[in-house]
mmCIF file of C-alpha atoms in Angstrom:
data_model
loop_
_atom_site.group_PDB
_atom_site.id
_atom_site.type_symbol
_atom_site.label_atom_id
_atom_site.label_comp_id
_atom_site.label_asym_id
_atom_site.label_seq_id
_atom_site.Cartn_x
_atom_site.Cartn_y
_atom_site.Cartn_z
ATOM 1 C CA MET E 966 115.840 108.667 82.587
ATOM 2 C CA GLN E 967 112.261 109.646 82.274
ATOM 3 C CA THR E 968 109.050 108.373 84.078
ATOM 4 C CA TYR E 969 106.216 107.295 82.046
ATOM 5 C CA TYR E 970 102.867 106.385 83.557
ATOM 6 C CA TYR E 971 100.398 103.998 81.727
ATOM 7 C CA VAL E 972 96.869 102.647 81.686
ATOM 8 C CA LEU E 973 96.940 98.974 80.762
ATOM 9 C CA ALA E 974 94.091 96.807 79.471
ATOM 10 C CA SER E 975 93.079 94.064 76.845
ATOM 11 C CA GLN E 976 93.493 95.098 73.159
ATOM 12 C CA LYS E 977 89.906 94.403 72.546
ATOM 13 C CA PHE E 978 89.029 96.674 75.573
ATOM 14 C CA LEU E 979 90.984 99.513 74.808
ATOM 15 C CA MET E 980 91.012 99.373 70.989
ATOM 16 C CA GLU E 981 87.262 98.098 70.136
ATOM 17 C CA GLU E 982 85.361 98.613 72.992
ATOM 18 C CA GLU E 983 86.093 101.896 74.200
ATOM 19 C CA PRO E 984 85.694 105.184 72.102
ATOM 20 C CA LEU E 985 89.793 106.186 72.251
ATOM 21 C CA GLU E 986 89.638 107.715 69.067
ATOM 22 C CA GLU E 987 87.234 110.579 70.268
ATOM 23 C CA VAL E 988 89.596 110.975 73.318
ATOM 24 C CA PHE E 989 92.618 111.105 71.324
ATOM 25 C CA ARG E 990 91.109 113.649 68.814
ATOM 26 C CA GLU E 991 90.036 115.862 71.498
ATOM 27 C CA ARG E 992 93.108 115.896 73.472
ATOM 28 C CA THR E 993 95.247 116.454 70.333
ATOM 29 C CA ARG E 994 93.022 119.327 69.463
ATOM 30 C CA ASP E 995 93.485 120.901 72.843
ATOM 31 C CA TYR E 996 97.443 120.290 72.656
ATOM 32 C CA HIS E 997 97.471 121.827 69.174
ATOM 33 C CA GLU E 998 95.446 124.854 70.348
ATOM 34 C CA LYS E 999 97.832 125.133 73.349
ATOM 35 C CA GLU E 1000 100.901 124.546 71.218
ATOM 36 C CA LYS E 1001 101.780 121.965 73.491
ATOM 37 C CA GLU E 1002 103.993 118.643 72.465
ATOM 38 C CA ILE E 1003 101.849 115.427 72.216
ATOM 39 C CA ASP E 1004 102.820 113.551 75.441
ATOM 40 C CA PHE E 1005 100.799 110.459 75.180
ATOM 41 C CA TRP E 1006 100.984 107.287 72.916
ATOM 42 C CA LEU E 1007 98.843 103.999 72.201
ATOM 43 C CA VAL E 1008 101.245 100.807 72.244
ATOM 44 C CA SER E 1009 99.868 97.463 71.103
ATOM 45 C CA PRO E 1010 101.362 95.085 72.541
ATOM 46 C CA PRO E 1011 103.642 96.920 74.829
ATOM 47 C CA ALA E 1012 107.162 95.795 74.984
ATOM 48 C CA PHE E 1013 107.802 97.268 78.622
ATOM 49 C CA LEU E 1014 105.586 94.291 79.920
ATOM 50 C CA GLU E 1015 108.346 91.825 79.257
ATOM 51 C CA ALA E 1016 110.544 93.670 81.936
ATOM 52 C CA PRO E 1017 111.192 91.348 84.894
ATOM 53 C CA GLU E 1018 110.016 93.728 87.187
ATOM 54 C CA LEU E 1019 106.549 93.952 85.371
ATOM 55 C CA VAL E 1020 105.739 90.181 85.189
ATOM 56 C CA SER E 1021 103.107 90.500 87.856
ATOM 57 C CA ILE E 1022 101.122 93.241 86.068
ATOM 58 C CA LYS E 1023 101.174 91.463 82.910
ATOM 59 C CA GLU E 1024 99.596 88.413 84.476
ATOM 60 C CA LYS E 1025 96.729 90.519 85.620
ATOM 61 C CA CYS E 1026 96.088 91.791 82.290
ATOM 62 C CA PRO E 1027 94.177 89.762 79.754
ATOM 63 C CA GLN E 1028 96.581 89.289 76.650
ATOM 64 C CA PRO E 1029 97.168 90.677 74.127
ATOM 65 C CA ALA E 1030 97.197 93.717 75.965
ATOM 66 C CA ALA E 1031 97.394 97.615 74.964
ATOM 67 C CA ALA E 1032 98.719 100.348 76.772
ATOM 68 C CA ILE E 1033 98.161 104.437 76.705
ATOM 69 C CA ILE E 1034 101.574 105.846 77.706
ATOM 70 C CA SER E 1035 102.162 109.367 79.025
ATOM 71 C CA THR E 1036 104.755 111.501 80.576
ATOM 72 C CA ASN E 1037 101.684 113.275 82.224
ATOM 73 C CA PRO E 1038 100.524 111.402 85.345
ATOM 74 C CA GLN E 1039 97.183 113.591 85.601
ATOM 75 C CA PHE E 1040 96.318 112.370 82.069
ATOM 76 C CA ILE E 1041 96.490 108.806 83.346
ATOM 77 C CA THR E 1042 94.708 109.242 86.298
ATOM 78 C CA TRP E 1043 91.952 111.085 84.312
ATOM 79 C CA LEU E 1044 91.794 107.821 81.979
ATOM 80 C CA LYS E 1045 91.780 105.387 84.806
ATOM 81 C CA LEU E 1046 88.641 107.279 86.161
ATOM 82 C CA ARG E 1047 87.048 107.383 82.954
ATOM 83 C CA LEU E 1048 87.699 103.743 81.742
ATOM 84 C CA GLU E 1049 87.521 102.194 85.276
ATOM 85 C CA SER E 1050 88.536 98.416 84.435
ATOM 86 C CA VAL E 1051 92.148 99.219 83.814
ATOM 87 C CA ILE E 1052 95.629 98.711 85.320
ATOM 88 C CA THR E 1053 97.732 101.760 86.068
ATOM 89 C CA GLY E 1054 101.471 102.014 86.781
ATOM 90 C CA GLU E 1055 104.538 103.629 85.869
ATOM 91 C CA PHE E 1056 108.265 102.843 84.699
ATOM 92 C CA GLN E 1057 111.233 104.345 83.730
ATOM 93 C CA ALA E 1058 113.341 104.263 80.716
ATOM 94 C CA PRO E 1059 115.520 103.958 79.357
ATOM 95 C CA SER E 1060 116.896 101.344 81.786
ATOM 96 C CA ASP E 1061 118.612 97.808 81.663
ATOM 97 C CA THR E 1062 115.082 96.007 81.606
ATOM 98 C CA ILE E 1063 113.104 98.694 79.491
ATOM 99 C CA PRO E 1064 115.651 100.209 76.776
ATOM 100 C CA GLU E 1065 112.815 101.887 74.917
ATOM 101 C CA ASN E 1066 109.489 103.443 76.232
ATOM 102 C CA LEU E 1067 107.100 102.958 73.110
ATOM 103 C CA VAL E 1068 108.103 99.737 71.523
ATOM 104 C CA SER E 1069 105.456 97.241 70.267
ATOM 105 C CA LEU E 1070 105.797 93.563 70.345
ATOM 106 C CA ALA E 1071 103.470 93.539 67.213
ATOM 107 C CA PRO E 1072 105.596 92.428 64.012
ATOM 108 C CA ALA E 1073 106.485 95.128 61.558
ATOM 109 C CA SER E 1074 104.472 94.909 58.393
ATOM 110 C CA THR E 1075 106.215 94.265 55.377
ATOM 111 C CA LYS E 1076 105.334 95.263 51.896
ATOM 112 C CA ASN E 1077 105.643 92.830 48.940
#
């Protein structure tokens, strides 16, 4: 089982009001230069919030929510300081209540 750390906020805040593309681009470039594997993901809306143990966290966050998930707690702490108005926490997966860590509740797109 792996521990995942997250920053959680409304989709609007994380995906429209904050310049996350710039943050992700810079971090990805840095990881490639260091030959380090990517350890962060944007999930919107995150399915892990449906776990019974996270109901109180979900209730605190405007919906629909988005989360940046990472295995690196220092990155999440840095994001918390940079973004300020976010919720942080952690969960373990796979577990009985969170079988997969990066699942979105968004419906899969279909092509006709």
